[in-house]
PDB file of C-alpha atoms in Angstrom:
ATOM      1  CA  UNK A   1      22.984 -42.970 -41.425  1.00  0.00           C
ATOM      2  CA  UNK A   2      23.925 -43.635 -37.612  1.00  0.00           C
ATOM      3  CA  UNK A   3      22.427 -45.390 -35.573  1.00  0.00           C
ATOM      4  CA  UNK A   4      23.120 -46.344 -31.700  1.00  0.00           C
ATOM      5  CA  UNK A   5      20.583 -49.119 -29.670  1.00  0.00           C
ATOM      6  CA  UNK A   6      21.731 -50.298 -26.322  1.00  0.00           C
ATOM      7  CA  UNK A   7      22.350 -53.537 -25.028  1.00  0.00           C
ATOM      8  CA  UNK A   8      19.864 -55.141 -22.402  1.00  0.00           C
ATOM      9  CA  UNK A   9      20.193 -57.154 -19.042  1.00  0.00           C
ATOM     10  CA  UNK A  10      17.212 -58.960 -17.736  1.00  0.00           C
ATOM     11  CA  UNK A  11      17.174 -58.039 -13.912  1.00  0.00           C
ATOM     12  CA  UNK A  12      14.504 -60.614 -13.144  1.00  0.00           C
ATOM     13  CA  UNK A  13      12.888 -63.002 -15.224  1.00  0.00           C
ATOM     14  CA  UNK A  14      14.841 -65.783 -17.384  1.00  0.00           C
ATOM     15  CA  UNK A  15      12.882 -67.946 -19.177  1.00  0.00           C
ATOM     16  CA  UNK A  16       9.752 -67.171 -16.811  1.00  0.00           C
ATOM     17  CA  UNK A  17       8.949 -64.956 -19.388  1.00  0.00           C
ATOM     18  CA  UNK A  18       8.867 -67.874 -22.287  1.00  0.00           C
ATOM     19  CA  UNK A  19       5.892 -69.098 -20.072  1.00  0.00           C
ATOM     20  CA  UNK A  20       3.714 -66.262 -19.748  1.00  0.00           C
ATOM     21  CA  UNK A  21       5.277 -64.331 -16.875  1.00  0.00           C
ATOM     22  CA  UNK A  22       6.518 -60.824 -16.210  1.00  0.00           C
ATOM     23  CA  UNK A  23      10.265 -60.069 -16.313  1.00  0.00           C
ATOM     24  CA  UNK A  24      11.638 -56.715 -15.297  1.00  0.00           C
ATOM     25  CA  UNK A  25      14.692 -56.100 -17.667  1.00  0.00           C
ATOM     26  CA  UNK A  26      16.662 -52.081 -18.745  1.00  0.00           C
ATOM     27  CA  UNK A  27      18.808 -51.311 -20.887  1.00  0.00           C
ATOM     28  CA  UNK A  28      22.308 -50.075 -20.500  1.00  0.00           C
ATOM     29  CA  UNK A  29      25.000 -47.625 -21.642  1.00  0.00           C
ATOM     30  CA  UNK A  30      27.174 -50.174 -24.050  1.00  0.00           C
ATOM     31  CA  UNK A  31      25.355 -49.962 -27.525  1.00  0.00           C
ATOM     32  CA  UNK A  32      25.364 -51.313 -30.889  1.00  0.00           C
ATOM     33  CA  UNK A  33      26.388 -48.618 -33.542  1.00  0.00           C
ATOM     34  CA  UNK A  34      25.282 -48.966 -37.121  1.00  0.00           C
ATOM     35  CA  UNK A  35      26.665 -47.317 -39.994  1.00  0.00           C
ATOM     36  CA  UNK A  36      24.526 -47.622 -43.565  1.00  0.00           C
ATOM     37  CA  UNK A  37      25.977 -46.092 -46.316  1.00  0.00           C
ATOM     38  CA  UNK A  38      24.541 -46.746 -49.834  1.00  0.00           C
ATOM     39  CA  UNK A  39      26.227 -48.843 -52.453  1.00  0.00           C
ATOM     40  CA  UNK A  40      27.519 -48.278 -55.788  1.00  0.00           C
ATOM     41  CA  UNK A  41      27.578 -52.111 -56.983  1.00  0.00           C
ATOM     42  CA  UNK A  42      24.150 -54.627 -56.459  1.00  0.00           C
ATOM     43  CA  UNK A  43      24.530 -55.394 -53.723  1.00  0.00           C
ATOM     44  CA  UNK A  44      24.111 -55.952 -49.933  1.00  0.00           C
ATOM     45  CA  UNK A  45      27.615 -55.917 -47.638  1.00  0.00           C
ATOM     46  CA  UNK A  46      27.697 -56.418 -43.845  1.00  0.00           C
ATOM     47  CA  UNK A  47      30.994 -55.650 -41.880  1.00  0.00           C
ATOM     48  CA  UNK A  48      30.656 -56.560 -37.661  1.00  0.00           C
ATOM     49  CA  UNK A  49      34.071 -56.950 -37.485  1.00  0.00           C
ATOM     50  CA  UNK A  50      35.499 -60.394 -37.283  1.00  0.00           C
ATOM     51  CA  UNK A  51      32.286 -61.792 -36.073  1.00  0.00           C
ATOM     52  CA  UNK A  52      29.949 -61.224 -39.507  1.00  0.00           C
ATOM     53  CA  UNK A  53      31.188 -60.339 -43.427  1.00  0.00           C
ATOM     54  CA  UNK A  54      29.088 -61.199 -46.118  1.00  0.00           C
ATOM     55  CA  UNK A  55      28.479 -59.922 -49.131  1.00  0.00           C
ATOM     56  CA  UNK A  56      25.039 -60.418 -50.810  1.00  0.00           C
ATOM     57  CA  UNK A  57      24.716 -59.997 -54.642  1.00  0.00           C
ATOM     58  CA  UNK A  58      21.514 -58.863 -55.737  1.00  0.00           C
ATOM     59  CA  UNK A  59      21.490 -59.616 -58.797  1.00  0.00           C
ATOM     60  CA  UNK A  60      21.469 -63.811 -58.083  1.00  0.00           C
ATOM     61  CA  UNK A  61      19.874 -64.415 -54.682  1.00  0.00           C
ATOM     62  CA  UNK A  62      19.307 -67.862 -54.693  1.00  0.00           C
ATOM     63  CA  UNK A  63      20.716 -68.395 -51.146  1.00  0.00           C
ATOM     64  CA  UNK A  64      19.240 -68.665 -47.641  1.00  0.00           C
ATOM     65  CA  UNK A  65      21.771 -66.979 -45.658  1.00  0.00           C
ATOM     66  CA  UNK A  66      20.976 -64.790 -42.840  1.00  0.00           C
ATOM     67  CA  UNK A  67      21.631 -61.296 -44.221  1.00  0.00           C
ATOM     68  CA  UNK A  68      19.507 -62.976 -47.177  1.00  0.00           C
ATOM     69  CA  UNK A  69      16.738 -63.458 -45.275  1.00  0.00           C
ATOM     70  CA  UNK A  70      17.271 -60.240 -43.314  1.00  0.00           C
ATOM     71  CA  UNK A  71      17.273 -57.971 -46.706  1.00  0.00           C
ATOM     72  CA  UNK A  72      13.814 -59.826 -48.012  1.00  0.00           C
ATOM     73  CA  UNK A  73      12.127 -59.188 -44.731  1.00  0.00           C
ATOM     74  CA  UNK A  74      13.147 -55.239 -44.853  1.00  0.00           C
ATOM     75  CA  UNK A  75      13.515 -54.772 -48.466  1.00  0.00           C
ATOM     76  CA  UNK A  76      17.190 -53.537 -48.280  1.00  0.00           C
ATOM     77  CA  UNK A  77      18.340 -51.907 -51.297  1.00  0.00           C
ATOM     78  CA  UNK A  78      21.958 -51.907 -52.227  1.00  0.00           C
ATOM     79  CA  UNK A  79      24.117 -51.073 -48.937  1.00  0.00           C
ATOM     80  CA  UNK A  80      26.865 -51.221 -46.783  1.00  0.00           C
ATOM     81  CA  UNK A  81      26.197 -51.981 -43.401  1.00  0.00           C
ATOM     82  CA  UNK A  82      28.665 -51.709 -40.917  1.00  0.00           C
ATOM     83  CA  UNK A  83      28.447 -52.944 -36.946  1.00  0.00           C
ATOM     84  CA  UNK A  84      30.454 -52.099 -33.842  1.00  0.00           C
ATOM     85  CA  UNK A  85      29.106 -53.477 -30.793  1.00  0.00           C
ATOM     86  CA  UNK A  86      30.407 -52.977 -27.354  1.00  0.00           C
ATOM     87  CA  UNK A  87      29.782 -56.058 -25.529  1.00  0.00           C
ATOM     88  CA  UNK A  88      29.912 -59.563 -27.334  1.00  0.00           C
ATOM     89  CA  UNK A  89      28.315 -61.409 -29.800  1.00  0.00           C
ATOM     90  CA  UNK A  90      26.729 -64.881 -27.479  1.00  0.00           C
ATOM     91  CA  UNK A  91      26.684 -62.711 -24.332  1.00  0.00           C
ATOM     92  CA  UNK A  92      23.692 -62.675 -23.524  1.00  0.00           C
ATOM     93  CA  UNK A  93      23.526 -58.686 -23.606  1.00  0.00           C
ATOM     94  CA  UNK A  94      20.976 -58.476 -26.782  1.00  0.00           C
ATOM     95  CA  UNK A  95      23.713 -57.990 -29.379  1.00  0.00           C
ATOM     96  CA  UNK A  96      21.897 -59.409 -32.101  1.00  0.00           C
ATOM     97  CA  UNK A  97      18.501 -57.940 -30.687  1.00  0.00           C
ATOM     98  CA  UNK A  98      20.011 -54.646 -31.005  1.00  0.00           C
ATOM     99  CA  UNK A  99      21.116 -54.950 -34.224  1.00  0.00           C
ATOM    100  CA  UNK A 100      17.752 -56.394 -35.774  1.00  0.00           C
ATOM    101  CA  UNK A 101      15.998 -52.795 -34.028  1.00  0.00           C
ATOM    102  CA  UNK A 102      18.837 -50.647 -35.391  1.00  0.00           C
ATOM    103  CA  UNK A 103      18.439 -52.303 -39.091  1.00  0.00           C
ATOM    104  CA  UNK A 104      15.275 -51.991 -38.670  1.00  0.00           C
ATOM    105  CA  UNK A 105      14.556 -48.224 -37.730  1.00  0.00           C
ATOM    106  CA  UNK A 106      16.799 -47.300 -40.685  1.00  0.00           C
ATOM    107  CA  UNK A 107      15.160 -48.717 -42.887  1.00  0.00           C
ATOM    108  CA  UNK A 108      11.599 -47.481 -41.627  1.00  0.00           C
ATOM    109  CA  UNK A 109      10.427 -51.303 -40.171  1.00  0.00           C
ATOM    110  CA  UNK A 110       8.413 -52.025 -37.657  1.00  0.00           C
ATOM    111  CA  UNK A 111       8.965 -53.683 -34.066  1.00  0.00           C
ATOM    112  CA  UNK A 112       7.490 -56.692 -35.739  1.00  0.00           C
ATOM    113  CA  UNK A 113       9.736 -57.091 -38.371  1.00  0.00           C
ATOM    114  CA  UNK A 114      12.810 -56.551 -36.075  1.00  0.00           C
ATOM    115  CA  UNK A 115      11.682 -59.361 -34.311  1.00  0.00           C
ATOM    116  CA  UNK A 116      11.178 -61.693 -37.387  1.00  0.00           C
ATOM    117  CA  UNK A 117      14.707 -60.333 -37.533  1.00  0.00           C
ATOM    118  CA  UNK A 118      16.190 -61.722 -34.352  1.00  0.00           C
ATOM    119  CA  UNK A 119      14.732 -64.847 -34.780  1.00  0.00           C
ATOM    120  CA  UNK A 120      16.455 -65.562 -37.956  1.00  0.00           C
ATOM    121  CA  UNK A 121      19.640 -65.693 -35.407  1.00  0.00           C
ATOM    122  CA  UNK A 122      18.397 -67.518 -32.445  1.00  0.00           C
ATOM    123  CA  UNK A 123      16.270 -69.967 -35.098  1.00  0.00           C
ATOM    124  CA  UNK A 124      13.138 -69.982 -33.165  1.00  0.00           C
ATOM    125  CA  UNK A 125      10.586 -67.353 -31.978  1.00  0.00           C
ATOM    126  CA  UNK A 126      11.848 -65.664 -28.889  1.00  0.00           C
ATOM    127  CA  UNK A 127       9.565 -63.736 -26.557  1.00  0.00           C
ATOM    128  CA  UNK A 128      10.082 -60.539 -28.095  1.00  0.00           C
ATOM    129  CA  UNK A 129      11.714 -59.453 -24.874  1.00  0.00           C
ATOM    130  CA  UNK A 130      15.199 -58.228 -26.560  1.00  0.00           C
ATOM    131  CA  UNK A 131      13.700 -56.295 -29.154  1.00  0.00           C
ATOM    132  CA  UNK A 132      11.086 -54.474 -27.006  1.00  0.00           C
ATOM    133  CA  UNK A 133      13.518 -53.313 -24.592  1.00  0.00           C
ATOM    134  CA  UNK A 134      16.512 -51.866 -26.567  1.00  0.00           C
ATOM    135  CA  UNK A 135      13.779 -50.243 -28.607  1.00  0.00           C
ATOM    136  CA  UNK A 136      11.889 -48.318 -25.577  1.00  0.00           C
ATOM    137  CA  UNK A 137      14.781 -48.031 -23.339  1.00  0.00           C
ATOM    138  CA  UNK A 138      15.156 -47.533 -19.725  1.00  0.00           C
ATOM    139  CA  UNK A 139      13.764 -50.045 -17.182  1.00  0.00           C
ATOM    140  CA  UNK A 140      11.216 -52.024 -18.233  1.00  0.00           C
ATOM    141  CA  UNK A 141       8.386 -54.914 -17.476  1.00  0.00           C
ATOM    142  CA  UNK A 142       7.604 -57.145 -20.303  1.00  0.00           C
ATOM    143  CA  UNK A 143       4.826 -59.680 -20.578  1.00  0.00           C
ATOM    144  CA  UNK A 144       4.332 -61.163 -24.005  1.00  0.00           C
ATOM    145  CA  UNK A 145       1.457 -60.319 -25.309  1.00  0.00           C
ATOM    146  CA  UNK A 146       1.286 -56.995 -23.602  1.00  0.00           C
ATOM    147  CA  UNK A 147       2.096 -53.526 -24.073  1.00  0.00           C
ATOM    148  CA  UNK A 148       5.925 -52.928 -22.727  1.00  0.00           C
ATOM    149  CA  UNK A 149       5.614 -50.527 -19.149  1.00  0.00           C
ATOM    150  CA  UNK A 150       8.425 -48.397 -17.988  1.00  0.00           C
ATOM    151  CA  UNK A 151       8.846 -48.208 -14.269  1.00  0.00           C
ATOM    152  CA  UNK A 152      11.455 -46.407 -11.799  1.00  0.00           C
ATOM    153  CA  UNK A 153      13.100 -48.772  -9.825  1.00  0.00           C
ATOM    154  CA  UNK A 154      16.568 -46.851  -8.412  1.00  0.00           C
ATOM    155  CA  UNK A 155      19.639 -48.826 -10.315  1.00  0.00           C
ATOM    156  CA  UNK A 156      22.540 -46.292 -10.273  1.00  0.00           C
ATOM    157  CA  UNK A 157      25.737 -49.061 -10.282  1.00  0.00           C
ATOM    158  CA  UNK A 158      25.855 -52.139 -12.277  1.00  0.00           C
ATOM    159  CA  UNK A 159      28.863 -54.112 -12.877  1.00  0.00           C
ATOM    160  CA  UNK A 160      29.227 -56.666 -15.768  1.00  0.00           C
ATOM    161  CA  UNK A 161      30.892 -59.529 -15.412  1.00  0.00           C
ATOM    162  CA  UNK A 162      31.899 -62.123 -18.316  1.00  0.00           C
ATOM    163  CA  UNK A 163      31.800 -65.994 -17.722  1.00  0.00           C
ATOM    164  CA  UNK A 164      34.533 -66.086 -20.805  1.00  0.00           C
ATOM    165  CA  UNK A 165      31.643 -69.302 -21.171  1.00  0.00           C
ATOM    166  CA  UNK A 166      29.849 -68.700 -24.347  1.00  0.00           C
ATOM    167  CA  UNK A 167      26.350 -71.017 -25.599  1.00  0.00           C
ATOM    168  CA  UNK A 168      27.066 -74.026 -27.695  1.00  0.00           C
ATOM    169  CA  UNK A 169      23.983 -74.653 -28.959  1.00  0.00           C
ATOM    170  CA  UNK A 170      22.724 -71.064 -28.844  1.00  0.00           C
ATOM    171  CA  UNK A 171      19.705 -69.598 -26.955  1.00  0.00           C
ATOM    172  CA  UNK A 172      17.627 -72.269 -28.052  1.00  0.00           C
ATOM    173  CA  UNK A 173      19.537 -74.597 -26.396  1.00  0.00           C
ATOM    174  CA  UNK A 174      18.867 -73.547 -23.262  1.00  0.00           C
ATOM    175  CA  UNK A 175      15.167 -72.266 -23.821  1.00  0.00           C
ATOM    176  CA  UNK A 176      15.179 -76.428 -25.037  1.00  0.00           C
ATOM    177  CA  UNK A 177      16.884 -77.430 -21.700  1.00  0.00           C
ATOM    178  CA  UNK A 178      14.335 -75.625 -19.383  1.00  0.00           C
ATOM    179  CA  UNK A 179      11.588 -76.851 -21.716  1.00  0.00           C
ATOM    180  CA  UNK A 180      12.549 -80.449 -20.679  1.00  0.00           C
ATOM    181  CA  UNK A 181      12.602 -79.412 -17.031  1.00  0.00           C
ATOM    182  CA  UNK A 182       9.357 -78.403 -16.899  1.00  0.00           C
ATOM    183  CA  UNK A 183       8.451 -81.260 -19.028  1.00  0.00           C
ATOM    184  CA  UNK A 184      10.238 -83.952 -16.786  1.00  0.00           C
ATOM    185  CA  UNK A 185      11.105 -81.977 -13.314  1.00  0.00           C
ATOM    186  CA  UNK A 186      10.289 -79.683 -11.458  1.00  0.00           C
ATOM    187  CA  UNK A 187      10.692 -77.186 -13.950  1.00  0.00           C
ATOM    188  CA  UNK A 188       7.260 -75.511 -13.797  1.00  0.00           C
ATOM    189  CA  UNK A 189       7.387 -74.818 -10.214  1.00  0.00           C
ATOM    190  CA  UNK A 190      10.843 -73.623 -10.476  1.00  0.00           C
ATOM    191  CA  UNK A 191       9.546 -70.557 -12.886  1.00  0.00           C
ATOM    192  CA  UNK A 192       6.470 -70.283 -10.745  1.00  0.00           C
ATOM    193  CA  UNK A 193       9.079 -69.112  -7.987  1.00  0.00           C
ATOM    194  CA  UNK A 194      11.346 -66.590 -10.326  1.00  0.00           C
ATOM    195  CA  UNK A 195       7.888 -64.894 -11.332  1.00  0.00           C
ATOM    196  CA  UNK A 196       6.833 -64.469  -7.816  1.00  0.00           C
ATOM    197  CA  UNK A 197      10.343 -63.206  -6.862  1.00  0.00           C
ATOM    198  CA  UNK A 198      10.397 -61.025 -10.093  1.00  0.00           C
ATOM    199  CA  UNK A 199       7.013 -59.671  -8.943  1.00  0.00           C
ATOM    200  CA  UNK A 200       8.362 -58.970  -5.485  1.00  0.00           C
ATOM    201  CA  UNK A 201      11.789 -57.008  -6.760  1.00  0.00           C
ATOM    202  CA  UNK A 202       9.199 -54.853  -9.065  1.00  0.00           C
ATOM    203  CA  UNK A 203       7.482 -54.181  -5.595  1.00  0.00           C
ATOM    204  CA  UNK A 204      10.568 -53.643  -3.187  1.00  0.00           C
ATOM    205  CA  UNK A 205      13.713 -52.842  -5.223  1.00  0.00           C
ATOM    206  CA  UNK A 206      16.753 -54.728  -5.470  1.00  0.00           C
ATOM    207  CA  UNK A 207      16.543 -56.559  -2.731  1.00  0.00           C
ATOM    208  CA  UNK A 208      19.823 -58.389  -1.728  1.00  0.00           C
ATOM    209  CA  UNK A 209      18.468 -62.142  -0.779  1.00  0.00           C
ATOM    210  CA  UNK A 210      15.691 -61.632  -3.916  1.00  0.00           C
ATOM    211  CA  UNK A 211      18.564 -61.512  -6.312  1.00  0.00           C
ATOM    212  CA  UNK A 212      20.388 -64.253  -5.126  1.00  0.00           C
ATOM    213  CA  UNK A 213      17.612 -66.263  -4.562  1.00  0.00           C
ATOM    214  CA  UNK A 214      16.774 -65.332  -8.302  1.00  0.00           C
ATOM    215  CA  UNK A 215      20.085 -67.075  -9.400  1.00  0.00           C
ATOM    216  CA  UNK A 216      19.488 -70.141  -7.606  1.00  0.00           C
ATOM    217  CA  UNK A 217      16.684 -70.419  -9.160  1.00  0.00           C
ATOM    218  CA  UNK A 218      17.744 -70.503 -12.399  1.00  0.00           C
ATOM    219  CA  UNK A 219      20.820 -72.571 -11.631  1.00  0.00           C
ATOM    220  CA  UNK A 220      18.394 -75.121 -10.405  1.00  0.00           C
ATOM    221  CA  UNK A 221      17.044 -75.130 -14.003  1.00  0.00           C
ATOM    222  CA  UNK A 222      20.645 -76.129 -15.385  1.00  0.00           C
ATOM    223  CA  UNK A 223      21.459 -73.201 -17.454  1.00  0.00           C
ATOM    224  CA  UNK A 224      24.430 -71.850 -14.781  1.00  0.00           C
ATOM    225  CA  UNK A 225      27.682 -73.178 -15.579  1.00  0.00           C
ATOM    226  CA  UNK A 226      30.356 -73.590 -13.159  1.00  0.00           C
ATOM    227  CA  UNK A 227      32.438 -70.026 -14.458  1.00  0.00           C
ATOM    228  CA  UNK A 228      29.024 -68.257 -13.600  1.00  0.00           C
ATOM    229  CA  UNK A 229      28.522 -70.080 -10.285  1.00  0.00           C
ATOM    230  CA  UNK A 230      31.886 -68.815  -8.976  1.00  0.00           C
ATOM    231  CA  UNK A 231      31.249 -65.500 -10.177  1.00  0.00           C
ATOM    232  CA  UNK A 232      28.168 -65.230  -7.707  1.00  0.00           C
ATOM    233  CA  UNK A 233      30.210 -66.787  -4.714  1.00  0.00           C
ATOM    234  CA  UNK A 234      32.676 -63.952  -4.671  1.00  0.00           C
ATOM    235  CA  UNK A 235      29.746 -61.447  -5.063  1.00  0.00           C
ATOM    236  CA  UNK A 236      27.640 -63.116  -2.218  1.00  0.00           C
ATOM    237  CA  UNK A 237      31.164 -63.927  -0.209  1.00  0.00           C
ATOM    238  CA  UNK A 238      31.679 -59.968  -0.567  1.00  0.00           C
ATOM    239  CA  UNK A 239      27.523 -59.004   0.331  1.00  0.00           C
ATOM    240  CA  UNK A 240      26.609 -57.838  -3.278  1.00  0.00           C
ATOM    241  CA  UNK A 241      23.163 -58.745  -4.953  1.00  0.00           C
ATOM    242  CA  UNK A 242      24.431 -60.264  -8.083  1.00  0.00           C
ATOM    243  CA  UNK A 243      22.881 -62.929 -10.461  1.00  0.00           C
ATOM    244  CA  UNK A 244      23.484 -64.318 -14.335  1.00  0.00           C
ATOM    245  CA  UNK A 245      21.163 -62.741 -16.646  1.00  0.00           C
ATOM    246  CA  UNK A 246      19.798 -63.850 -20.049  1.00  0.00           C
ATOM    247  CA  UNK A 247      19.112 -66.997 -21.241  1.00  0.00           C
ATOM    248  CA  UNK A 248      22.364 -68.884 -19.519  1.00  0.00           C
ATOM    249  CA  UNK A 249      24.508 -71.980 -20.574  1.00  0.00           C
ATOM    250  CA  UNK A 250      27.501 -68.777 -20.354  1.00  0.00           C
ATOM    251  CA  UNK A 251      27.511 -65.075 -21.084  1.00  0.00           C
ATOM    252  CA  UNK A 252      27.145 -62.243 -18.722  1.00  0.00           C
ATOM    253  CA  UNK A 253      26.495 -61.854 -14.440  1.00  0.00           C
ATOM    254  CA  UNK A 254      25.276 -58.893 -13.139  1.00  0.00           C
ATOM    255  CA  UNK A 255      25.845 -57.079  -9.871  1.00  0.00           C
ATOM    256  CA  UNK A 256      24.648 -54.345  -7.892  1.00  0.00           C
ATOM    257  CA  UNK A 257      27.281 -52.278  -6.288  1.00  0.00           C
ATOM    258  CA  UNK A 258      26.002 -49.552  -3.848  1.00  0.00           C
ATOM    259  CA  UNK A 259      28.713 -47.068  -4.994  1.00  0.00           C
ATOM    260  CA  UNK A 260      31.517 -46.263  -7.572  1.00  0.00           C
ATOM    261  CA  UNK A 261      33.693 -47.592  -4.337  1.00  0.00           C
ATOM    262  CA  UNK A 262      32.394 -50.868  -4.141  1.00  0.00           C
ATOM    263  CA  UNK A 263      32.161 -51.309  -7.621  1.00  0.00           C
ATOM    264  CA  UNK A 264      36.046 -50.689  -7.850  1.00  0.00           C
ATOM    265  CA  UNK A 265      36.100 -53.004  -5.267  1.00  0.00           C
ATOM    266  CA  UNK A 266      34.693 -56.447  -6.742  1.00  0.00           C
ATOM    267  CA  UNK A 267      36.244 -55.352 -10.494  1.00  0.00           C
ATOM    268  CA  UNK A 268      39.441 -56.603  -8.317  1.00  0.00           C
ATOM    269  CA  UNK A 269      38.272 -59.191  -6.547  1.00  0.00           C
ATOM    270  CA  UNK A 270      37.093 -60.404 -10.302  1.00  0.00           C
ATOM    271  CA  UNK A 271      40.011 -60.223 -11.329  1.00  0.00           C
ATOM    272  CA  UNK A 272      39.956 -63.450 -13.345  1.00  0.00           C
ATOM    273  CA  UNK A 273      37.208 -62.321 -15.068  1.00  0.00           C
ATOM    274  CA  UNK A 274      36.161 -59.079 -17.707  1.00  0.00           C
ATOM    275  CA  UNK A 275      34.108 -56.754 -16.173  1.00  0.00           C
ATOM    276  CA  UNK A 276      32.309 -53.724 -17.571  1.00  0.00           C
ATOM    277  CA  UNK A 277      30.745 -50.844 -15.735  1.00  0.00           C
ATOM    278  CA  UNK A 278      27.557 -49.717 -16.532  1.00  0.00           C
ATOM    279  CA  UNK A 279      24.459 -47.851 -16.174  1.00  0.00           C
ATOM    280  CA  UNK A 280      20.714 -47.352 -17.470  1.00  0.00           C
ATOM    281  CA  UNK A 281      20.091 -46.007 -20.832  1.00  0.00           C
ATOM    282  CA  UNK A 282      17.041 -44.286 -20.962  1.00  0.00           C
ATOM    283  CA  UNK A 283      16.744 -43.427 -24.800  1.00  0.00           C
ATOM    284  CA  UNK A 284      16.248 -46.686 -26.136  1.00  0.00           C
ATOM    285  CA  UNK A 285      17.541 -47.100 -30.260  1.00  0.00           C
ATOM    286  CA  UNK A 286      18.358 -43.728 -31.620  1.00  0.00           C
ATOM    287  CA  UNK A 287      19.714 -42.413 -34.865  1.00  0.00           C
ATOM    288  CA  UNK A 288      22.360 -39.788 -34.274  1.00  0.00           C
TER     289      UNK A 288
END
């Protein structure tokens, strides 16, 4: 069996979301490919190339690993799973979100149980965000709690760039960091801002001083670090909407070129930096 689920970028949103808000998020054209083939021996084996091999023996689980955990919630029988993903593991992109969806389809789970899934890797329970979107596809608000809409906002360039930065302490770090801001600073009013500028981008578009104001925003929380900030100068110092997405502390920026042109454009003038061109996936997790 193959299976394909796209990676995510949250366009609006960050950690908003946690607190009850709406983000607007989509899905884009670099995917996470399973392959599942059945195995002869008792066992469970996961290949994701250098970042994940284990091998789980059925026949004497006493262990809590991950894929442990992962093959009680879904019931895997003896398999081989193996995992290409085209953007990184820690980027912020939904890597592992996609994966827990893909697993899960294939082995006839539910939503649900591909977020219990993606909480085993993040170790605490997320907003359900990541799994809802690479599952529907497409552009997407998400409130938790509520049904997952699809709207049609026009997105036809986005260029990924990569901090090289990558979490230390995972997403729960940071979701920990803004907890203590809202806790201790001025936090809550800081999120009460993103949702009313997420709110306002779901009403007018992409909206040049939205997004940037967006990014301040969340670099006011602490979660930008100094490779992301200096990302964003060159893409405000060159007039395109650009902001980090996910949950921060490193990972992935986002821009909004107008054109393949001015795409090419800020790829060079990021030239100390990975970038990715992409574009909305509309199909969501699909088995091929």
């Amino acid at each position: 069996m193959f299976i394909r689920v796209p990676a995510k970028i949250i366009i609006s949103g960050e950690h908003s979301v946690v607190y009850g808000h709406r983000a607007l998020c989509a899905t884009i054209n670099k995917y996470t490919k399973l392959k599942i083939y059945s195995n002869k021996t008792n066992s469970i084996e996961i290949r994701w190339g250098n970042d994940w091999h284990e091998v789980l023996d059925l026949n004497q689980i006493n262990t809590n690993s991950q894929l442990a955990q992962v093959a009680h919630i879904l019931n895997i029988k003896p398999s081989i799973i193996e995992v290409e993903s085209e953007v990184p593991i820690s980027s912020g992109l939904g890597s592992s979100a996609s994966f827990a969806v893909g697993l899960s389809k294939a082995m006839n789970g539910s939503i649900e149980k591909a977020i219990e899934i993606e909480n085993i890797f993040h170790g605490k329970r997320g907003s359900g965000l990541d799994v809802q979107v690479t599952h529907h596809g497409g552009i997407c608000i998400f409130q938790i709690g509520k049904p997952i809409q699809q709207v049609n906002i026009p997105i036809q360039y986005i260029l990924l760039i990569d901090s090289g930065d990558r979490k230390q302490q995972g997403t729960e770090g940071s979701i920990s960091k803004v907890k203590n801001s809202v806790e201790q600073k001025d936090g809550k009013q800081i999120l009460n801002r993103i949702s009313e500028v997420t709110e306002q981008i779901i009403r007018e578009g992409l909206v040049k001083e939205l997004i940037y104001e967006n990014h301040d925003l969340l670099n006011r929380l602490g979660i930008c670090t100094d490779r992301i900030n200096d990302i964003i100068r060159i893409c405000k110092n060159e007039n395109i909407p650009a902001k980090m997405t996910g949950a921060g502390d490193g990972g992935f920026c986002i821009a909004f070129p107008k054109d393949e042109q001015q795409s090419d454009f800020l790829a060079q003038k990021l030239q100390n930096y990975k970038t990715l061109k992409a574009s909305i996936d509309k199909e969501g997790c699909k088995i091929i």
